[in-house]
Coordinates of C-alpha atoms in Angstrom, one line a residue:
X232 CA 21.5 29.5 -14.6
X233 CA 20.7 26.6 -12.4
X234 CA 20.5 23.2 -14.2
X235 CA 17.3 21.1 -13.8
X236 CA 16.6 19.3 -11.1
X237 CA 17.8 15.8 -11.1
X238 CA 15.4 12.7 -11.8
X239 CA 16.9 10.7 -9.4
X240 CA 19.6 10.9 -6.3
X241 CA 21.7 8.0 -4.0
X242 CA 20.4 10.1 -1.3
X243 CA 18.5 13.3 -0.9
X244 CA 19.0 15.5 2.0
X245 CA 16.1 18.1 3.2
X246 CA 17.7 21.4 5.0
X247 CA 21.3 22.8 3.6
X248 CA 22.0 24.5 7.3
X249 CA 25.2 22.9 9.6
X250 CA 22.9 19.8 10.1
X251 CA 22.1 18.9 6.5
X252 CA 25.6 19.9 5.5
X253 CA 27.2 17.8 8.2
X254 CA 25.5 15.0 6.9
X255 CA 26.9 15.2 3.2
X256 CA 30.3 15.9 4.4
X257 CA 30.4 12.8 6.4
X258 CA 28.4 10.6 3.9
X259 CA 31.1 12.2 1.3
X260 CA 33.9 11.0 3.6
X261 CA 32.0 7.4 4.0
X262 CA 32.1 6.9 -0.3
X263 CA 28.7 8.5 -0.8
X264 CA 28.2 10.0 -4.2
X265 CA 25.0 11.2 -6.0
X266 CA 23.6 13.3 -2.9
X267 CA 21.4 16.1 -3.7
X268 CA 20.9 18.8 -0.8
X269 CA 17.5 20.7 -0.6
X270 CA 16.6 23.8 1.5
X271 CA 13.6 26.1 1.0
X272 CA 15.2 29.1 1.9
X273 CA 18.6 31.2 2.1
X274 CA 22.2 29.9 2.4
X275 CA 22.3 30.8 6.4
X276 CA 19.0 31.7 6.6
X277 CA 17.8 29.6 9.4
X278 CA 19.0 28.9 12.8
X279 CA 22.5 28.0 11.2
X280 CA 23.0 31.7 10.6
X281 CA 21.5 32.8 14.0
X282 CA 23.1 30.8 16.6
X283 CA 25.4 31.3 19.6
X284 CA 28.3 29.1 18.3
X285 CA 29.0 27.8 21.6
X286 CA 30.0 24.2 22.4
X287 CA 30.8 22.2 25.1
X288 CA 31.5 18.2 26.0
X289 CA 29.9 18.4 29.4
X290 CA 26.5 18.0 30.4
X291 CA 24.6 16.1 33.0
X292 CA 23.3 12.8 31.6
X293 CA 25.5 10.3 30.5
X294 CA 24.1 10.4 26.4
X295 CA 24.4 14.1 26.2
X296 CA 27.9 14.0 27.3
X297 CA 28.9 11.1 25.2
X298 CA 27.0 12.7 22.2
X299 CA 29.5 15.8 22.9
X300 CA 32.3 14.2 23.8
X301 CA 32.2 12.9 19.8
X302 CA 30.9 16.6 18.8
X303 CA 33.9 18.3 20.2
X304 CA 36.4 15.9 18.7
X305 CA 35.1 16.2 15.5
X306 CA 35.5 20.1 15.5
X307 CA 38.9 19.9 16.4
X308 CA 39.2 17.9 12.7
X309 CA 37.0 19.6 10.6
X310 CA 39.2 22.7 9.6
X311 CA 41.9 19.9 8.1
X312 CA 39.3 17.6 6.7
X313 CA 37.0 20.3 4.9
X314 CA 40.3 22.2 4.0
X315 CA 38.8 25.4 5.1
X316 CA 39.3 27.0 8.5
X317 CA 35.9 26.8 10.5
X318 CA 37.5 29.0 13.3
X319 CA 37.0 26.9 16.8
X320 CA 38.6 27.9 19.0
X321 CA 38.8 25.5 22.6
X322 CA 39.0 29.1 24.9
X323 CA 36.9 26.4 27.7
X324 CA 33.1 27.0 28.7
X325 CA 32.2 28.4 32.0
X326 CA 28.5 27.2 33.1
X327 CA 27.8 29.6 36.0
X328 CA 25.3 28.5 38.6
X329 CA 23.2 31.4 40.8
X330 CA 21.3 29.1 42.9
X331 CA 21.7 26.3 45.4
X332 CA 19.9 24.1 43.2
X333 CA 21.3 24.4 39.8
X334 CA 25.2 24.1 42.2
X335 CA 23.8 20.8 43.2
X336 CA 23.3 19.6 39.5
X337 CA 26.5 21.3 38.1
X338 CA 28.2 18.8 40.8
X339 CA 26.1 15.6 40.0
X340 CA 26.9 16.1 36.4
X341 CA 30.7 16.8 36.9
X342 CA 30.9 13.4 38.5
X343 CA 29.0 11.9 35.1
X344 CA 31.5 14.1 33.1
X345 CA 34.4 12.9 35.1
X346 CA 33.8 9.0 34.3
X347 CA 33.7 9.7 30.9
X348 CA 37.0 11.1 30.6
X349 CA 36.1 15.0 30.2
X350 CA 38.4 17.6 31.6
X351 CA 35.9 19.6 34.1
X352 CA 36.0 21.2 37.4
X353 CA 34.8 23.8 39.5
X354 CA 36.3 26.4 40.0
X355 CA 37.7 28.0 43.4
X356 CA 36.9 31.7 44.1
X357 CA 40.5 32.9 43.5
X358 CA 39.9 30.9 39.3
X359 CA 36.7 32.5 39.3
X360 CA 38.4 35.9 40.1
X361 CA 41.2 35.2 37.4
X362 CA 38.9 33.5 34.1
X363 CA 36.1 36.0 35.1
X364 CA 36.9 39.3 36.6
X365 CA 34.5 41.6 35.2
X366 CA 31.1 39.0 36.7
X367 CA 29.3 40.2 39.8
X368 CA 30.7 37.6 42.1
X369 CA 27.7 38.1 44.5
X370 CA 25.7 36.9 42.1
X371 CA 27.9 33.6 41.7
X372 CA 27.3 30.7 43.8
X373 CA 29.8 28.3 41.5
X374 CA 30.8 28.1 38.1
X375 CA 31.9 24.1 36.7
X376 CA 34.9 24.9 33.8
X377 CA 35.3 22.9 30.7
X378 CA 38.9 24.2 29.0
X379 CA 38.0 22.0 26.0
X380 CA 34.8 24.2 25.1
X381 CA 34.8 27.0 23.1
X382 CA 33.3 29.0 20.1
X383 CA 33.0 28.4 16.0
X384 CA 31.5 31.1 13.9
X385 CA 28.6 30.1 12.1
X386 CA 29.7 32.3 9.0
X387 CA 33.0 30.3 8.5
X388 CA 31.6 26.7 9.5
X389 CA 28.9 27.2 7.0
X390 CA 31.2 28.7 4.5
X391 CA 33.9 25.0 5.0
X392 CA 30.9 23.2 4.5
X393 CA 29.2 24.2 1.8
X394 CA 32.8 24.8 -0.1
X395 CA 33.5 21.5 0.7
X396 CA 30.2 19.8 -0.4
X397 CA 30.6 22.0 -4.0
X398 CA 34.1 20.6 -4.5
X399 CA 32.8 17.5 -3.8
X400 CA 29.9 17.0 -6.2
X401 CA 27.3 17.5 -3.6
X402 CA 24.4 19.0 -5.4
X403 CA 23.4 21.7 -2.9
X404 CA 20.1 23.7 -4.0
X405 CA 19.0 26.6 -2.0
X406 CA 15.5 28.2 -2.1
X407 CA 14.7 24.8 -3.4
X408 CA 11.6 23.6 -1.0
X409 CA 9.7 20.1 -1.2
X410 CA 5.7 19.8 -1.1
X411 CA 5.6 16.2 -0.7
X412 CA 7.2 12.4 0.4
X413 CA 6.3 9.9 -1.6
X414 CA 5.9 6.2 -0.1
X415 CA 6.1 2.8 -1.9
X416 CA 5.0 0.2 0.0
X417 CA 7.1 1.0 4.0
X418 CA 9.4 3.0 2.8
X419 CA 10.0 6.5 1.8
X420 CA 10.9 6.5 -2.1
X421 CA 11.0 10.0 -3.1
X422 CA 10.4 13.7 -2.6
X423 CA 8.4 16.1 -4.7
X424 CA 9.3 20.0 -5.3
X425 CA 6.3 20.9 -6.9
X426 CA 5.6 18.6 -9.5
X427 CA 8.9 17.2 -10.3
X428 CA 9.7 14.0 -8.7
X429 CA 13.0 13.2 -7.5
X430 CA 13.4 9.2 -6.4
X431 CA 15.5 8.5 -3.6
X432 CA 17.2 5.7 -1.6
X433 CA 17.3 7.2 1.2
X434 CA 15.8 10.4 2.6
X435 CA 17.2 12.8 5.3
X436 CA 15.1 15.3 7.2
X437 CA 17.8 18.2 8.7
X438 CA 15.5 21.1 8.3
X439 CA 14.9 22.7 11.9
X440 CA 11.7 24.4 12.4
X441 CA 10.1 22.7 9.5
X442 CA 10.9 18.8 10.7
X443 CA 7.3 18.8 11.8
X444 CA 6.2 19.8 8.3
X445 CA 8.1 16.5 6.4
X446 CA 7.0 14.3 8.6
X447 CA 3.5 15.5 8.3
X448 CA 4.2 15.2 4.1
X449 CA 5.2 12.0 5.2
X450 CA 2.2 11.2 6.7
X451 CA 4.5 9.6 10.3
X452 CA 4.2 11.2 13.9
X453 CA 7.1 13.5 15.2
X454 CA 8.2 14.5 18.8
X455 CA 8.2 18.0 19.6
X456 CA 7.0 21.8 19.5
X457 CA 8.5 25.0 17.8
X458 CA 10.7 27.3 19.9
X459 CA 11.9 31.0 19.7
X460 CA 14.9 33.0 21.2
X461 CA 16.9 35.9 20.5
X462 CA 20.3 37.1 20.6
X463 CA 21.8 40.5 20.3
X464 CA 25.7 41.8 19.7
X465 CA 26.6 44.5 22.1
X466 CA 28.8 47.4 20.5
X467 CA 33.1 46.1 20.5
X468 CA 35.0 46.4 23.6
X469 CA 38.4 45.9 25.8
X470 CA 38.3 42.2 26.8
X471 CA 36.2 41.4 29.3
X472 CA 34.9 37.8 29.0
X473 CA 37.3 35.1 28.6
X474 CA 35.8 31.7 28.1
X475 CA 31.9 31.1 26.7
X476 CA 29.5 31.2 29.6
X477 CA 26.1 29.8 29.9
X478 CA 23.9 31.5 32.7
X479 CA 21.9 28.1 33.4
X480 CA 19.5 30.1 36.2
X481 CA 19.0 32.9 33.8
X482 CA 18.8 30.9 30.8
X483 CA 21.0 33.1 29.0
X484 CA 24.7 32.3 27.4
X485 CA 27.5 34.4 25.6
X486 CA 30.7 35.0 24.5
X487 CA 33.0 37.8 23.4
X488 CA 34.4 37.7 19.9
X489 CA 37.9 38.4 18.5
X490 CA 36.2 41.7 17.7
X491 CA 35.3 42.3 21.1
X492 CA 31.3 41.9 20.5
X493 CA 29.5 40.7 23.4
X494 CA 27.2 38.1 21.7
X495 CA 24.4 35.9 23.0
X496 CA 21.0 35.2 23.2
X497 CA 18.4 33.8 25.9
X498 CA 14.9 32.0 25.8
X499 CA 12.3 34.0 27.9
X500 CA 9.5 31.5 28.1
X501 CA 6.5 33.6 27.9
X502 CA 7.0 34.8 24.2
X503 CA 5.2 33.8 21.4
X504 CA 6.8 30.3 20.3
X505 CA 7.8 30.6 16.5
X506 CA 8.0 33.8 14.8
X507 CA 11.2 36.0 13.9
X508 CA 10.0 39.1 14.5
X509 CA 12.5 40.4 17.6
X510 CA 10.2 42.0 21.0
X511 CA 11.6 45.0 22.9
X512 CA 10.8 43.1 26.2
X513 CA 13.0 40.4 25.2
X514 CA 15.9 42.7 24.5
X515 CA 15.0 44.1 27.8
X516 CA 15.1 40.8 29.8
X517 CA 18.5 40.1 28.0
X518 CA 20.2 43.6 29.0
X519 CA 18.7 42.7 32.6
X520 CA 21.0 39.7 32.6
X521 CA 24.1 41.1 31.0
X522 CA 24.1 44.3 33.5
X523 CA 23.4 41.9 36.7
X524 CA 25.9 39.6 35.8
X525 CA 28.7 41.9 34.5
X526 CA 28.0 45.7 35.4
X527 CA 30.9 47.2 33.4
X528 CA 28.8 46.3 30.1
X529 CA 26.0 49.2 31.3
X530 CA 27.5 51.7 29.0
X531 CA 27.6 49.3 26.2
X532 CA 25.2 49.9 23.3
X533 CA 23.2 47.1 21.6
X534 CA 24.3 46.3 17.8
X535 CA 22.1 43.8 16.7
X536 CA 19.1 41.6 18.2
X537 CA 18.1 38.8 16.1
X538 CA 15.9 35.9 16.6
X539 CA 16.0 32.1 15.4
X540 CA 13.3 29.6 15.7
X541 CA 13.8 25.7 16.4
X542 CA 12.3 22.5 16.3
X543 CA 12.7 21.0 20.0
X544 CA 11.6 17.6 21.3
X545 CA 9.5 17.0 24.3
X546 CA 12.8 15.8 26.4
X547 CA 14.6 19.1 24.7
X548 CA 17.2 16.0 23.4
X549 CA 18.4 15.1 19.8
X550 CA 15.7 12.7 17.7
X551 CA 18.4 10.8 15.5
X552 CA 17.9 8.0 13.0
X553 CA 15.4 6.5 10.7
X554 CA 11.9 6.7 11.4
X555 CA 10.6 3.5 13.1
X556 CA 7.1 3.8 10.7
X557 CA 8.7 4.1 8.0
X558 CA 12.2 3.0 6.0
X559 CA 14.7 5.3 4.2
X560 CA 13.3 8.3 5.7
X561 CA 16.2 9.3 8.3
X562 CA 15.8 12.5 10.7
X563 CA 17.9 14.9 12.5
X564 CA 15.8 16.8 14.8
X565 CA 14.5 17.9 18.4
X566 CA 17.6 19.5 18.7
X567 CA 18.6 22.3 21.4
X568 CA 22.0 22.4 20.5
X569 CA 21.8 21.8 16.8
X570 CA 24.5 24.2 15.8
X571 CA 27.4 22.4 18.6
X572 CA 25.9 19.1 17.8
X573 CA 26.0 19.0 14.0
X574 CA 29.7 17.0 13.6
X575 CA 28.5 14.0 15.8
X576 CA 24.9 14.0 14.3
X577 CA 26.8 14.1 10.5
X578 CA 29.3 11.4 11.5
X579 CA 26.6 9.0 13.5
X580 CA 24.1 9.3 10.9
X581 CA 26.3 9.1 7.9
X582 CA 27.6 6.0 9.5
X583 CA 24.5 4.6 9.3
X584 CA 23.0 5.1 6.3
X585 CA 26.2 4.0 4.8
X586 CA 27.2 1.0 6.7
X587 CA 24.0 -0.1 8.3
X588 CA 25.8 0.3 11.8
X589 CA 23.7 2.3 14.6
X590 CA 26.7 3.4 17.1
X591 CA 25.6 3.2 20.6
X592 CA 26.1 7.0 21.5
X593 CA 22.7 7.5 18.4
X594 CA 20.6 4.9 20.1
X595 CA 19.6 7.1 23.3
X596 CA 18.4 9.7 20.9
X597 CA 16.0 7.3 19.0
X598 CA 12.8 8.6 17.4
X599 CA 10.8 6.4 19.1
X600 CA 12.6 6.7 22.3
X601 CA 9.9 8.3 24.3
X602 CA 7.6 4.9 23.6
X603 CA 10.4 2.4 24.6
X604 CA 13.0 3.8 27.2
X605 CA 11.6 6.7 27.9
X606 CA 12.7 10.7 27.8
X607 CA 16.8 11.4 28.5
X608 CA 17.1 13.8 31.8
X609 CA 19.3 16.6 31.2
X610 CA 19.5 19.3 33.6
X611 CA 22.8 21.0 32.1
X612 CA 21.1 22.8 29.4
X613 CA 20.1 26.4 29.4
X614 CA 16.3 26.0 28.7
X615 CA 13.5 26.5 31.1

């Protein structure tokens, strides 16, 4: 039996997916004690559970490639620092371009990736013949490499993390959901689940989809719209896919497991925005891609087709930090990449709430961004 709900927490975190967990671990790391952890639904039961578990450093812009630059180092650590084995596994990312355009972006950003320090290249035909044998290559017109990329499984990350945060004295609450903010004066001083009050120094918002909804019970604007997209396992077989792989001209991306599943998903822009219900044409459009791009899989049945729903800002960029209307109320949202971004978002955010020091790779992704310096273009991500 669950014990009552405290009166009274250091600091209370809203959304127990990788995001909210990633923040207790760190703030855990940083000396935090007396943090309570608050979802409204299922361990897993968001778009932690329903991912693509690919991650990369790379992108285009220089703030999304220093952002994952951090991200990636910190998944190399977490296994030993959660003491539980979160799977990653650095197999490289291969983003595969189809059009003359989207070639002449994957060579912009390798220069951008290239002064930061990230191991990138493109590949010649006789690489793309050897990492990538079974892909149509009349269909390729370059693919850009990153061997530090790879994969983590949501089921074990989530698992390290949430063991971790129990060991810890992290109160973690599942199916626990708020119905209101409280504010004293300009800050944010509490949050409400029902009719139970629970004070708060601080206040963190990591709860996907339903970001919009806090800051709404918090009565303070938010960047953004709700998205949709799905993602299917094909049936096991031989190995056919080596690295991950992001399609960026057919917005779709996938890998193939230790298992041999073909997983991935793909955003088809006309669907209906946020709902989980999965839509035949979808899987359609997504067996379109897989057959064009790698014809051997044309036997292959379909195992599973899922969909997830997000929270994305206007600029499709991270919106990280405290809320420039009001104090104590903190937020990790906007994301696209939520599940590979999680480790820098825990560490920069944890950093400052505990220390009061804004590192300079979180200020690009400020809430208020949009206002001041304007939205971050990033052409490396696979969203229309």
């Amino acid at each position: 039996m669950n014990k009552p709900l405290p009166r009274r927490a250091s600091v209370v975190i809203v959304g127990g997916g990788v995001q909210g967990l990633s923040v207790a671990f760190n703030l855990v790391e940083q000396g935090q004690r007396d943090i309570l952890v608050l979802d409204a639904g299922y361990w897993q039961g968001g778009a932690s559970g329903r991912n693509g578990t690919l991650i990369r450093p790379g992108f285009a812009s220089v703030a999304w490639t220093e952002l994952f630059v951090l991200t990636v180092g910190e998944w190399r650590t977490w296994s030993k620092r959660l003491g539980e084995n979160v799977m990653f596994t650095q197999r490289g990312y291969s983003v595969v371009s189809e059009t003359e355009k989207s070639e002449a972006m994957l060579l912009e950003g390798l220069k951008v990736q290239k002064s930061l320090g990230v191991d990138s290249r493109m590949l010649s035909r006789r690489e793309i013949d050897d990492l990538l044998p079974a892909i149509d290559k009349s269909r390729v017109r370059a693919v850009q490499h990153q061997p530090e990329g790879g994969v983590a499984p949501h089921h074990a990350v989530m698992k390290g993390l949430l063991a971790f945060c129990r060991r810890s004295g992290v109160d973690v609450r599942y199916r626990t959901a708020i119905s209101g903010v409280e504010r004293t004066g300009t800050r944010a001083s509490a949050v409400l689940v029902g009719d139970h009050r629970i004070e708060a120094d601080c206040i963190v918002a990591c709860a996907g989809p339903n970001n919009p909804d806090i800051a709404a019970m918090a009565a303070v604007p938010l960047n953004g719209f709700g998205m949709r997209i799905e993602a299917m396992a094909l049936e096991p077989t031989r190995p056919l896919i080596k690295p991950a792989i992001a399609l960026i001209d057919s917005l779709a991306y996938f890998h193939q497991t230790a298992r041999g599943e073909v997983v991935g998903g793909t955003e088809v822009p006309e669907t209906p925005r946020m709902s989980l219900k999965v839509d035949v044409p979808v899987m359609a459009q997504m067996a379109k891609v897989y057959l064009d791009m790698f014809p051997q899989l044309g036997e292959v049945r379909i195992l599973r087709h899922w969909a997830g729903q997000f929270h994305a800002s206007s600029d499709y960029a991270p919106l990280l930090g405290e809320h420039p209307d009001l104090k104590d109320l903190w937020f990790s949202a906007g994301w696209s990449y939520g599940f590979a971004g999680a480790p820098a978002a825990g560490k920069l955010l944890a950093q400052a709430i505990a220390r009061g020091r804004i590192d300079r790779r979180m200020k690009p992704f400020a809430l208020d961004r949009f206002e001041k310096t304007g939205p971050i273009a990033e052409g490396g991500i696979v969203l229309a």
